[in-house]
Amino acid sequence: MSDTVIKVENLSKQYRLGLVGTGTLSHDLNRFWARVRGKEDPYSKIGDVNDRTTKTDSDYVWALKDINFEVKKGEVLGIIGKNGAGKSTLLKILSRVTTPTTGSVRMKGRVGSLLEVGTGFHPELTGRENVYLNGAILGMRKWEIDKKLDEIVDFSGVEKYLDTPVKRYSSGMKVRLGFAVAAHLEPEILIVDEVLAVGDSDFQTKCLGKMEDVSKNHGRTILFVSHNLPSITSLCSRALLVDRGVITLSGDTSTVIADYLIGNTRKNRYSNLDVKDNGILSCSVGTEGDVYTPVGLPTVVDISFKVEKSIKDFGLALIVTNENGSQLLSSEINDCLNIKDLNLEHGKVLNARVTIPSHFFNLKCYKFRISLGDNLSGSILDSAEFQVNYSYKMSNLIYKHRKKADLVPLFKWDLLD
Amino acid sequence: MAKQENWSTVIRPHSGIFDIDFQEIWKYRDLLWLFVKRDITTVYKQTVLGPLWFIVRPVLTTLMFTFVFGKMAKVSTDGLPHIVFYLSGVTFWGYFSECLNKTSNTFTKNQGLFGKVYFPRIIVPGSIIFSTFIKFLIQVSIFLIVWSFYFSKGQVSPSWQIALFPVVICFMAMTSLGFGIIFSSLTTKYRDLRFLLGFGVQLWMYGTPVIYPLSAIPKEYVDIVKWNPIAPLIETMRAGFLGKGSFDWNMFVYSGIFAVVIMAIGIVIFSRVEKNFMDTV
């Protein structure tokens, strides 16, 4: 007895690059002629792997290539990958907005897809009318909406504006109303693209909670695409990593996310050799090519920079942010050293070093930013960014229970009697 | 292991010629009515005259036709009063041309919607046929008011063909839907057609007995106009309401067959294009 609800087999999608213009008709005729003779589509063989950074000679590109996966009932599957990796194309095929070039998808049960919140909202209609319209577009019957109207309104929290045209709504209110309708769709399979980004954090939490609820308590299956890794971690049991149109990894969420981050952050250094007068030439942590920085050793950041003579009072700061972009800490050279009376020579390269004690960061990925500024005018002269990945190395501490915190410093603890 | 599993949705690249899931369309019937309601209620929001605009257009067009073709060019009206003659043509032709114009940009106008959510696309042109029909009913009521004025003066006399009214409307709806969805399917790729349709409908009107009766056409051209599937429909309605007009069962049946065939062709083309028009539009 199998409880697989989604089965994707050899799924590929080819897109044509550039303008659909003069070549269209001739390609169509060629295709038609091939079909008449019972031959294969002459354009389906060519096509480059999907990589948006390199220019290709071929007019066609595979946005997805031989995708295979299965999803079981009640599972929440996260899909991650860089921009343009093919995540949205995959969701579009699954929600039947477009068809695959080859391969097939089989699904069991009603599919609700949320590629955009509030699809089909008409600005002139009131909130109530739009709930009906949007619900029907998503595949609900009128009586279903009748039954759930109160719940939907309650969830969205826009009761007061229900009889106001949607054009007077704020964008946040539209998202709230749109998600509320979709959340009450009760499909067996829910497909969610990066849609929650607009709502405020309260509402985002509410949405994630609702999704967790429908999967855990109602046994519904969810496919979830997001760049917000923490929400993927908290919601999904399994994840797929999509890169250039192929699934490069599938498995346990934390493993997949770790791999994705490493792929993203092989650069633990920054360098810019074009600096003329003011600027950062390079910064680095550890040796080149190191993927991980050991958490058990002090982190040493080396910075080379140039400052012009005319700048009497410069500042150098290290700012660390986590993977979601929240600032964790900021540390300035001026707090530690007096550099006001430094005799600056024109064109001389200065070197600085920041040392962060060992056992300070968690086993995560961090963004380090060095910024060079003029303290008198308050302007930033240059800034450099690179990423640091910490791994459990050279450490004898146990990290098992410290999953969530961004900073896990080794403070001084005493037991007093 | 080789157990037959009952998948409810199967997505594949290509399917047969006639691949329409009527059951699914039926499931979405509520959406059709909501679209109709939306189209009717939102068109003239924030206008002073509101739904009166539905009437203004045919009335002004009729007055202009009366002046240009009736008074200046002195085109025959089969001896019928000018106003009611032109109004009948304008009203019935108006339904056909509006349906055709609106359904023909189904895909281009709804890109945003179609790109984000799936529902049977035919719902959109289908709803246009109905919402245009509701507007048409309002226009017909104006026509009937004018008509009853001339009727009371004994200048027009209805005949039995008036009973064909619902059939005529059906044929018109089917023909316009058929042409409309063919055009909308092809314009996703070839935008040239949009320009063609714009003036094509205009020209088509002059090829249809809207501003002249079929009887006024010189003998050598009558056979050409007879191929126009809309011509018999307009003439039938004239015969029915005004008592003068050429009615011929053969031509009427021809119009009906034409309507069925063009709609079938339209649905086939439409259902092929709807699946991946997002990639070409």
XYZ file of C-alpha atoms in Angstrom:
698
model
C 0.000 0.000 0.000
C 1.599 3.183 -1.090
C 0.706 6.576 0.278
C 2.601 8.530 -2.324
C 0.531 11.520 -3.363
C 2.886 13.188 -5.822
C 5.043 11.290 -8.238
C 7.248 13.209 -10.645
C 9.004 11.229 -13.333
C 11.678 12.422 -15.765
C 10.219 15.873 -15.820
C 11.911 18.361 -18.149
C 10.997 21.786 -19.341
C 12.576 23.580 -22.247
C 12.379 27.286 -22.811
C 13.296 29.357 -25.756
C 15.718 32.147 -25.069
C 15.488 35.671 -26.326
C 12.720 37.118 -28.379
C 9.995 35.095 -29.916
C 10.195 36.832 -33.230
C 10.943 36.150 -36.836
C 12.133 32.582 -36.246
C 8.853 31.559 -34.695
C 6.967 30.692 -37.836
C 9.817 28.770 -39.458
C 10.458 26.765 -36.287
C 6.775 26.019 -36.037
C 6.696 24.827 -39.608
C 9.760 22.642 -39.060
C 8.147 21.132 -36.001
C 4.924 20.528 -37.830
C 6.745 18.876 -40.721
C 8.637 16.626 -38.294
C 5.421 15.623 -36.608
C 3.783 14.839 -39.937
C 6.638 12.476 -40.770
C 6.410 10.939 -37.315
C 9.828 12.205 -36.318
C 10.925 13.706 -33.063
C 10.737 17.439 -32.466
C 13.912 18.775 -34.136
C 14.408 21.346 -31.396
C 14.026 19.093 -28.402
C 17.520 17.651 -28.673
C 19.386 20.872 -28.549
C 19.479 23.083 -25.529
C 21.946 23.994 -22.886
C 21.941 23.342 -19.227
C 20.240 26.123 -17.336
C 22.907 28.506 -16.138
C 21.965 32.125 -16.201
C 25.493 33.406 -15.683
C 27.089 32.142 -18.861
C 26.001 33.089 -22.320
C 25.108 30.213 -24.572
C 24.952 29.723 -28.297
C 21.820 27.668 -28.232
C 18.418 29.307 -28.559
C 16.894 26.826 -26.170
C 17.565 26.111 -22.576
C 16.441 23.391 -20.190
C 14.880 25.093 -17.219
C 14.345 21.672 -15.711
C 16.029 18.464 -16.720
C 15.022 14.948 -15.687
C 13.446 15.747 -12.379
C 12.342 12.741 -10.342
C 10.881 12.743 -6.888
C 8.009 11.480 -4.807
C 6.124 13.029 -1.953
C 4.219 11.071 0.640
C 0.965 12.008 2.249
C 1.311 14.490 5.084
C 4.856 15.359 4.156
C 6.070 18.947 3.979
C 8.676 19.234 1.281
C 10.874 22.292 1.062
C 12.408 23.298 -2.244
C 15.465 25.518 -2.132
C 17.894 26.820 -4.685
C 19.314 29.980 -6.122
C 17.346 32.423 -8.241
C 16.726 30.936 -11.646
C 17.459 27.390 -10.568
C 14.057 26.223 -11.754
C 12.071 26.163 -8.524
C 9.233 28.303 -9.791
C 9.106 26.478 -13.108
C 8.687 23.267 -11.182
C 5.862 24.722 -9.141
C 4.245 26.127 -12.272
C 4.168 22.696 -13.838
C 2.834 21.133 -10.660
C 0.075 23.722 -10.467
C -0.748 23.204 -14.156
C -0.034 26.745 -15.234
C 2.251 25.371 -17.903
C 3.023 21.909 -19.233
C 6.289 19.999 -19.142
C 8.239 19.376 -22.340
C 8.743 15.735 -21.409
C 7.979 13.532 -18.444
C 4.953 13.342 -16.246
C 3.514 14.288 -12.895
C 0.854 12.285 -11.093
C -1.001 13.612 -8.124
C -3.717 12.359 -5.838
C -6.347 14.685 -4.503
C -7.238 18.293 -4.910
C -4.317 20.590 -5.591
C -4.294 24.130 -4.304
C -1.542 26.341 -5.520
C -0.462 29.616 -4.111
C 2.058 31.039 -6.543
C 0.830 34.492 -5.750
C -1.435 35.800 -3.032
C -4.744 37.292 -4.060
C -4.671 36.198 -7.689
C -7.513 37.743 -9.603
C -8.443 40.336 -7.020
C -10.392 43.037 -8.751
C -9.577 46.468 -7.333
C -13.123 47.776 -7.741
C -14.795 44.935 -5.904
C -15.139 44.858 -2.145
C -13.197 42.555 0.120
C -16.165 40.238 0.474
C -16.773 39.994 -3.267
C -13.100 39.336 -3.817
C -13.088 36.518 -1.284
C -15.721 34.786 -3.397
C -13.965 35.542 -6.659
C -10.546 34.494 -5.409
C -11.937 31.389 -3.753
C -13.659 30.355 -6.957
C -10.502 30.974 -8.965
C -8.641 28.688 -6.590
C -11.250 26.032 -7.205
C -13.726 26.422 -4.364
C -17.455 26.105 -4.815
C -19.672 28.921 -3.691
C -21.219 26.970 -0.821
C -17.757 26.123 0.478
C -16.901 29.780 0.639
C -20.244 30.578 2.247
C -19.421 28.069 4.947
C -15.955 29.384 5.588
C -16.456 33.096 5.128
C -16.408 33.861 8.841
C -13.249 31.855 9.391
C -11.546 33.508 6.439
C -12.442 36.991 7.601
C -11.370 36.174 11.107
C -8.017 34.820 9.975
C -7.296 37.766 7.716
C -8.109 40.342 10.354
C -9.589 42.843 7.896
C -13.185 42.531 9.037
C -13.622 46.263 9.303
C -12.811 46.795 5.621
C -14.773 43.874 4.252
C -17.187 46.075 2.356
C -14.575 48.500 1.066
C -13.176 48.121 -2.451
C -9.872 46.326 -2.431
C -8.190 49.214 -4.229
C -8.291 51.109 -0.942
C -6.473 48.315 0.896
C -2.836 48.467 1.862
C -0.668 45.843 0.195
C -0.344 44.030 3.498
C -4.108 43.808 3.865
C -4.430 42.382 0.378
C -1.891 39.697 1.214
C -3.679 38.890 4.441
C -6.998 38.488 2.719
C -5.463 36.514 -0.137
C -3.670 34.089 2.113
C -6.702 33.699 4.323
C -8.742 32.511 1.336
C -6.028 30.110 0.211
C -5.470 28.778 3.711
C -9.091 27.724 3.915
C -9.081 26.038 0.562
C -8.347 22.701 2.270
C -6.657 20.991 -0.636
C -4.993 17.633 -0.204
C -1.865 19.093 -1.760
C -0.864 22.693 -1.174
C 1.801 24.322 -3.317
C 3.247 27.508 -1.884
C 5.755 29.749 -3.592
C 7.615 32.552 -1.886
C 4.463 34.482 -1.080
C 4.615 35.371 2.546
C 7.395 37.875 2.180
C 5.016 40.837 2.141
C 3.049 40.351 5.336
C 4.294 41.577 8.688
C 6.063 39.154 10.975
C 2.946 38.494 13.033
C 1.094 37.427 9.974
C 3.997 35.381 8.644
C 4.117 33.449 11.880
C 0.376 32.931 11.647
C 0.673 31.616 8.098
C 3.485 29.250 8.932
C 1.495 28.075 11.918
C -1.505 27.462 9.723
C 0.577 25.484 7.251
C 2.060 23.407 10.040
C -1.421 22.797 11.364
C -2.843 21.574 8.067
C 0.066 19.223 7.488
C 0.360 17.776 10.971
C -3.244 17.647 12.066
C -5.031 17.180 8.780
C -2.485 15.021 6.998
C -2.156 17.349 4.046
C 0.876 17.524 1.832
C 2.708 20.801 1.298
C 5.327 21.818 -1.222
C 7.025 24.951 -0.048
C 9.498 27.146 -1.879
C 11.279 29.820 0.077
C 14.547 31.616 0.467
C 13.770 32.013 4.106
C 15.788 29.089 5.384
C 14.644 29.221 9.004
C 11.029 28.796 7.969
C 12.007 25.888 5.725
C 13.865 24.352 8.626
C 10.996 24.725 11.028
C 8.284 23.594 8.622
C 9.750 20.954 6.354
C 10.755 17.440 7.147
C 12.462 16.899 3.831
C 13.988 19.228 1.272
C 15.107 19.274 -2.335
C 17.995 21.349 -3.549
C 17.524 22.499 -7.127
C 20.453 23.842 -9.062
C 20.471 24.687 -12.769
C 17.386 22.678 -13.444
C 18.391 19.462 -11.746
C 17.847 18.145 -8.258
C 21.310 18.029 -6.764
C 20.320 16.805 -3.354
C 17.249 15.481 -1.655
C 16.931 14.418 1.930
C 16.742 15.603 5.479
C 16.146 19.370 5.626
C 19.170 20.314 7.706
C 21.547 18.314 5.501
C 20.189 19.896 2.355
C 20.323 23.401 3.773
C 23.888 22.895 4.965
C 24.902 21.767 1.515
C 23.127 24.685 -0.104
C 24.894 27.157 2.140
C 28.302 25.676 1.472
C 27.663 25.820 -2.232
C 26.767 29.439 -1.820
C 29.615 30.473 0.395
C 32.843 28.985 -0.725
C 34.308 32.462 -0.577
C 35.715 33.207 2.816
C 37.607 36.211 1.500
C 37.280 39.421 -0.416
C 39.775 41.149 -2.598
C 39.827 44.226 -4.768
C 43.097 45.252 -6.364
C 41.786 48.389 -8.029
C 41.810 50.556 -4.938
C 43.348 53.988 -5.707
C 43.227 56.237 -2.664
C 40.757 54.958 -0.140
C 39.474 51.458 0.126
C 39.698 47.911 1.273
C 42.141 45.792 -0.690
C 41.385 42.484 0.919
C 39.945 40.754 3.909
C 40.020 37.105 4.792
C 39.421 34.474 7.397
C 41.577 31.375 7.421
C 43.317 30.069 4.332
C 41.980 30.215 0.846
C 39.867 27.265 -0.194
C 38.773 26.438 3.311
C 35.085 25.786 3.349
C 34.723 25.762 7.086
C 36.146 27.823 9.850
C 36.682 25.865 13.036
C 34.503 26.991 15.859
C 37.045 25.881 18.436
C 39.745 28.358 17.404
C 39.752 32.145 17.575
C 38.514 33.670 14.337
C 41.112 35.969 12.862
C 40.058 38.504 10.258
C 42.893 40.127 8.337
C 42.208 43.373 6.559
C 44.391 45.344 4.149
C 43.300 48.840 3.243
C 44.438 52.254 2.079
C 43.483 55.634 3.479
C 44.292 59.018 1.975
C 46.310 61.553 3.957
C 43.515 64.112 3.939
C 41.347 61.894 6.068
C 42.349 62.722 9.576
C 40.130 60.338 11.445
C 39.108 57.116 9.816
C 37.209 54.228 11.280
C 37.158 50.537 10.559
C 34.304 48.337 11.665
C 33.335 44.691 11.543
C 29.628 43.949 11.271
C 28.325 40.402 11.415
C 24.892 39.426 10.197
C 23.184 36.046 10.212
C 21.786 34.271 7.169
C 18.525 36.188 7.423
C 20.328 39.497 7.338
C 19.807 40.529 10.954
C 22.755 42.302 12.446
C 24.322 40.354 15.270
C 27.203 42.509 16.265
C 29.353 45.438 15.319
C 32.842 46.155 16.531
C 35.003 49.230 15.790
C 38.710 49.714 15.712
C 38.395 53.149 17.341
C 36.998 51.659 20.525
C 40.171 49.717 20.965
C 42.936 51.820 19.452
C 43.634 55.493 19.109
C 44.334 56.027 15.437
C 43.812 59.769 15.285
C 47.476 60.706 15.361
C 48.549 58.066 12.932
C 50.991 59.410 10.423
C 49.462 58.505 7.088
C 51.656 58.213 4.057
C 50.090 58.460 0.643
C 49.533 55.109 -1.000
C 50.697 53.061 1.918
C 48.851 49.816 2.555
C 47.705 49.423 6.123
C 46.977 46.099 7.742
C 44.566 45.448 10.559
C 43.484 42.358 12.361
C 40.361 41.575 14.379
C 40.341 38.591 16.640
C 37.106 37.011 17.784
C 37.455 34.525 20.609
C 36.851 30.853 19.992
C 33.473 29.327 20.776
C 31.644 32.509 19.965
C 29.600 31.718 16.859
C 27.307 28.784 16.331
C 27.619 26.088 13.660
C 26.079 28.301 11.012
C 26.853 30.599 8.179
C 27.509 34.284 8.845
C 28.062 37.294 6.711
C 31.024 39.432 7.716
C 31.157 43.018 6.560
C 34.150 45.265 6.955
C 33.462 48.895 6.450
C 35.906 51.726 6.188
C 34.595 55.173 7.027
C 35.536 58.768 7.568
C 34.620 59.587 11.134
C 34.594 63.361 10.574
C 32.187 63.452 7.714
C 30.454 60.262 8.714
C 30.628 58.841 5.205
C 31.496 55.287 4.302
C 34.530 55.074 2.040
C 34.383 51.409 1.196
C 32.946 48.166 2.436
C 33.673 44.526 1.818
C 31.589 41.432 2.398
C 32.375 37.772 2.641
C 30.929 34.753 4.317
C 32.132 32.513 7.075
C 30.878 29.008 7.737
C 31.547 27.508 11.079
C 32.008 23.830 11.631
C 32.444 21.629 14.608
C 36.178 21.452 14.590
C 38.810 21.892 17.278
C 36.045 21.987 19.813
C 35.166 19.771 22.709
C 31.855 21.436 23.464
C 28.512 19.872 22.803
C 26.394 21.761 20.267
C 23.410 19.492 20.318
C 21.056 21.768 22.196
C 22.225 25.030 20.721
C 20.569 24.819 17.343
C 18.725 28.079 17.392
C 20.949 30.806 18.803
C 23.202 32.767 16.469
C 25.779 33.462 19.131
C 26.913 30.883 21.656
C 29.820 32.569 23.465
C 31.783 30.954 26.205
C 31.126 33.269 29.104
C 32.627 32.962 32.503
C 30.442 30.859 34.724
C 30.906 30.297 38.415
C 29.126 28.170 40.870
C 28.697 30.154 44.053
C 28.151 28.501 47.353
C 3.554 -4.209 -6.882
C 2.088 -3.440 -10.273
C -1.042 -2.194 -8.651
C -3.211 0.234 -10.522
C -3.102 3.450 -8.582
C -5.841 5.982 -8.909
C -4.184 9.276 -9.594
C -6.616 12.129 -9.766
C -4.379 14.441 -11.759
C -1.893 13.451 -14.407
C 0.203 16.116 -16.066
C 1.814 15.210 -19.365
C 3.401 17.212 -22.157
C 0.984 16.579 -25.011
C -2.351 15.003 -25.267
C -4.828 14.067 -27.928
C -6.645 16.369 -30.284
C -9.818 16.641 -28.316
C -8.735 16.797 -24.749
C -11.322 18.701 -22.799
C -12.424 17.760 -19.365
C -16.073 18.795 -19.346
C -16.536 17.451 -15.859
C -13.883 19.802 -14.616
C -15.440 22.757 -16.380
C -18.719 21.930 -14.701
C -16.975 21.974 -11.327
C -15.918 25.539 -11.971
C -19.392 26.809 -12.893
C -19.525 29.078 -9.856
C -16.435 30.830 -11.129
C -18.190 31.501 -14.413
C -21.019 33.324 -12.657
C -18.643 35.270 -10.474
C -16.794 36.429 -13.573
C -20.083 37.451 -15.174
C -21.018 39.363 -12.055
C -17.615 41.001 -11.911
C -17.770 42.079 -15.545
C -21.219 43.561 -15.183
C -20.699 45.369 -11.883
C -17.239 46.753 -12.420
C -17.389 48.154 -15.951
C -19.047 51.407 -15.105
C -17.913 51.853 -11.516
C -17.209 55.503 -10.760
C -19.144 56.692 -13.782
C -22.084 59.062 -13.549
C -24.375 57.348 -16.017
C -23.469 53.830 -14.895
C -25.359 51.104 -16.744
C -26.991 53.744 -18.945
C -23.810 53.518 -20.986
C -25.003 50.122 -22.173
C -27.754 52.002 -24.005
C -25.977 55.156 -25.077
C -23.762 53.409 -27.577
C -26.398 51.669 -29.713
C -28.685 54.696 -29.580
C -26.040 57.163 -30.758
C -24.789 54.740 -33.401
C -28.337 54.351 -34.677
C -28.834 58.104 -34.865
C -25.594 58.482 -36.771
C -26.491 55.688 -39.202
C -29.917 57.206 -39.709
C -28.303 60.480 -40.646
C -25.451 59.187 -42.809
C -26.960 56.184 -44.532
C -30.638 56.991 -44.309
C -30.750 60.712 -44.980
C -27.541 61.377 -46.899
C -26.711 58.207 -48.805
C -30.380 57.192 -48.969
C -29.664 53.482 -48.684
C -32.815 51.413 -48.925
C -34.351 50.113 -45.704
C -36.980 47.960 -47.381
C -39.437 50.735 -46.704
C -39.075 50.388 -42.961
C -38.760 53.387 -40.634
C -35.074 54.290 -40.459
C -34.621 54.408 -36.707
C -36.079 50.998 -35.960
C -34.357 49.460 -38.976
C -30.885 50.603 -37.959
C -31.473 49.981 -34.274
C -32.369 46.356 -34.962
C -29.184 45.883 -36.993
C -26.990 47.688 -34.499
C -28.397 45.803 -31.507
C -28.007 42.308 -32.937
C -24.707 42.956 -34.682
C -23.500 44.651 -31.508
C -23.891 41.456 -29.521
C -21.918 39.468 -32.039
C -19.118 41.969 -32.479
C -18.695 42.659 -28.790
C -18.481 38.962 -27.975
C -15.946 38.487 -30.725
C -13.815 41.458 -29.750
C -13.763 40.591 -26.094
C -13.174 36.862 -26.356
C -10.402 37.423 -28.871
C -8.037 38.802 -26.256
C -8.736 36.233 -23.566
C -5.114 35.158 -23.294
C -3.352 38.453 -23.693
C -5.624 40.221 -21.215
C -5.500 37.553 -18.542
C -1.800 36.727 -18.618
C -1.327 37.708 -15.007
C -4.150 35.533 -13.819
C -3.422 32.554 -16.043
C 0.240 32.622 -15.106
C -0.478 32.131 -11.460
C -3.346 29.760 -11.090
C -4.957 26.949 -12.981
C -8.612 26.715 -13.838
C -10.201 25.695 -17.122
C -9.352 28.695 -19.278
C -12.521 28.366 -21.317
C -14.355 29.786 -18.300
C -13.111 33.259 -19.206
C -14.432 33.511 -22.792
C -17.512 31.622 -21.635
C -18.237 34.226 -19.001
C -17.782 36.972 -21.594
C -20.528 35.443 -23.728
C -22.898 35.571 -20.764
C -22.005 39.001 -19.447
C -22.306 40.437 -22.951
C -25.661 38.704 -23.203
C -26.899 40.510 -20.112
C -25.853 43.835 -21.593
C -27.489 42.775 -24.820
C -30.768 42.145 -22.995
C -30.730 45.730 -21.758
C -30.148 46.904 -25.307
C -32.926 44.683 -26.584
C -35.327 46.269 -24.142
C -34.541 49.684 -25.628
C -35.064 48.221 -29.062
C -38.429 46.833 -27.945
C -39.512 50.225 -26.609
C -38.694 51.885 -29.916
C -40.200 48.967 -31.764
C -43.499 49.125 -29.841
C -43.764 52.805 -30.727
C -43.614 51.992 -34.443
C -45.773 48.936 -33.889
C -48.536 51.052 -32.373
C -48.378 53.260 -35.438
C -48.671 50.143 -37.579
C -45.407 50.729 -39.425
C -43.857 47.412 -38.432
C -45.500 44.034 -38.116
C -43.901 41.019 -36.440
C -44.041 37.595 -38.023
C -43.474 34.023 -36.853
C -39.676 34.170 -37.197
C -39.664 36.122 -33.965
C -39.846 32.724 -32.256
C -36.353 31.984 -33.564
C -34.915 34.731 -31.352
C -33.267 32.381 -28.801
C -31.885 30.192 -31.583
C -30.410 33.189 -33.366
C -28.752 34.382 -30.163
C -27.360 30.904 -29.587
C -25.890 30.741 -33.088
C -24.395 34.207 -32.706
C -22.870 33.349 -29.348
C -21.364 30.139 -30.688
C -19.978 31.733 -33.829
C -18.429 34.637 -31.949
C -17.039 32.367 -29.244
C -15.548 30.090 -31.888
C -13.893 32.903 -33.823
C -12.914 34.703 -30.636
C -11.067 31.820 -29.061
C -9.376 30.913 -32.329
C -8.077 34.461 -32.546
C -7.073 34.597 -28.913
C -5.210 31.299 -29.257
C -3.302 32.448 -32.297
C -2.513 35.926 -30.978
C -0.540 34.412 -28.107
C 2.131 33.717 -30.683
C 1.354 35.932 -33.617
C 0.426 39.385 -32.464
C -0.240 40.465 -36.044
C -3.718 39.042 -35.753
C -4.710 41.587 -33.171
C -4.450 44.319 -35.777
C -6.273 42.233 -38.308
C -9.182 41.642 -35.984
C -9.488 45.298 -35.042
C -10.555 46.467 -38.467
C -11.676 43.030 -39.605
C -14.773 43.268 -37.428
C -15.460 46.735 -38.818
C -15.268 45.471 -42.383
C -17.306 42.433 -41.526
C -20.137 44.696 -40.437
C -20.248 46.267 -43.888
C -20.392 42.776 -45.341
C -23.412 42.002 -43.203
C -26.898 43.435 -43.751
C -26.713 45.774 -40.771
C -27.086 49.139 -42.475
C -28.809 47.782 -45.539
C -31.254 44.950 -46.166
C -30.190 41.837 -48.032
C -32.703 42.737 -50.729
C -30.766 45.910 -51.557
C -27.673 43.996 -52.654
C -27.151 43.777 -56.424
C -27.934 40.276 -57.708
C -24.359 39.351 -58.669
C -23.116 39.973 -55.109
C -25.922 38.312 -53.177
C -24.240 34.920 -53.380
C -21.107 36.305 -51.782
C -22.953 37.866 -48.875
C -24.872 34.641 -48.402
C -21.660 32.919 -47.309
C -21.497 35.295 -44.384
C -22.922 33.201 -41.521
C -24.149 36.238 -39.632
C -26.168 37.678 -42.519
C -29.050 35.174 -42.317
C -29.267 35.680 -38.567
C -29.675 39.443 -38.803
C -32.148 39.052 -41.654
C -34.155 36.497 -39.702
C -34.491 38.877 -36.800
C -35.543 41.695 -39.119
C -38.140 39.443 -40.651
C -39.305 38.402 -37.217
C -39.560 41.790 -35.569
C -40.145 44.174 -38.449
C -41.926 41.908 -40.885
C -39.589 42.620 -43.780
C -36.427 40.662 -44.432
C -35.329 37.627 -46.349
C -35.754 34.396 -44.486
C -34.591 31.143 -45.965
C -34.407 27.863 -44.073
C -31.368 26.701 -46.031
C -29.400 29.773 -45.097
C -30.567 29.594 -41.535
C -29.448 25.982 -41.196
C -26.162 26.891 -42.864
C -25.574 29.496 -40.141
C -26.291 26.929 -37.485
C -23.932 24.336 -38.913
C -21.292 27.013 -39.309
C -21.698 28.005 -35.658
C -21.290 24.437 -34.420
C -18.277 23.732 -36.614
C -16.430 26.952 -35.825
C -17.025 26.498 -32.126
C -15.719 22.934 -32.208
C -12.615 24.042 -34.094
C -12.185 26.894 -31.648
C -12.381 24.663 -28.597
C -9.858 22.229 -30.040
C -7.346 24.968 -30.821
C -8.001 26.704 -27.533
C -7.494 23.580 -25.470
C -4.170 22.964 -27.176
C -2.935 26.475 -26.585
C -4.227 26.959 -23.042
C -1.824 24.414 -21.608
C 1.397 26.219 -22.293
C 0.538 29.602 -23.660
C 2.432 31.116 -20.735
C 5.666 30.204 -22.496
C 4.851 31.988 -25.716
C 2.646 34.902 -24.781
